[in-house]
Amino acid sequence: MQAKAIEKLAQQIAGARRDRSALELARAAASAAFELARVRQVKAHLVKGVSVLGSIDLPPFITSRRDELRYLKLALRTNASPPPPPDPSTTMRSDAAARVAEAERRALPELARLDRYEARAINRRDRAIRALINSSLD
């Protein structure tokens, strides 16, 4: 399905040009445009998720098999249960704008990683479009 959408966009980018090199450049630009849209969608969902949950991941309670075994032995011996992990959403502001700002702050490390993918997609798209324009001038 996405291949059809990429091909349709490539046809629009190529316009009246139907030579092989123009279509290849247009496909590269269209593919990069779809990748860029995906990265931006992931970034938006990430911020929305952090806004709702308070963090990207809830802190793990048991981090290894050894921790799990210790917990099971303690629970069997004393009927003890661990304290629940802190709920990061309780520290989020109720004001919508402040909540989004806090969600973006908490998601910054992941957003920074996604920025690299976004920059690559932008560069690929722009490079293909420039090459297409330059090839039409020849």
C-alpha angles and dihedrals in degrees: 000000000000091000089059091049091049091049092049092051090046090054089052092048093048091050113180093350112102102168116125097247093050092050092048091051091046090051090051090051092047093048091050090048090055091047090050090051091050093051091049091048091051090050091051092048090048093055091044091050093049089047090056101036101031095233143032093249130013110241110267115245098198113034102176144018088256091057090047092051092048091050093049092049091048092047093049093047101043108015086238122154124202121252111262115259113260114269107236092197090069089068093054118106119247094221106096097224093045090046092054091046091051091046090052090048092051092046095048097108092053092041089053090054090050090050089070091057091045092051091049092051092048091049093048092048094046093045091052093047092048090049090049091051092046092049091054090053092057 
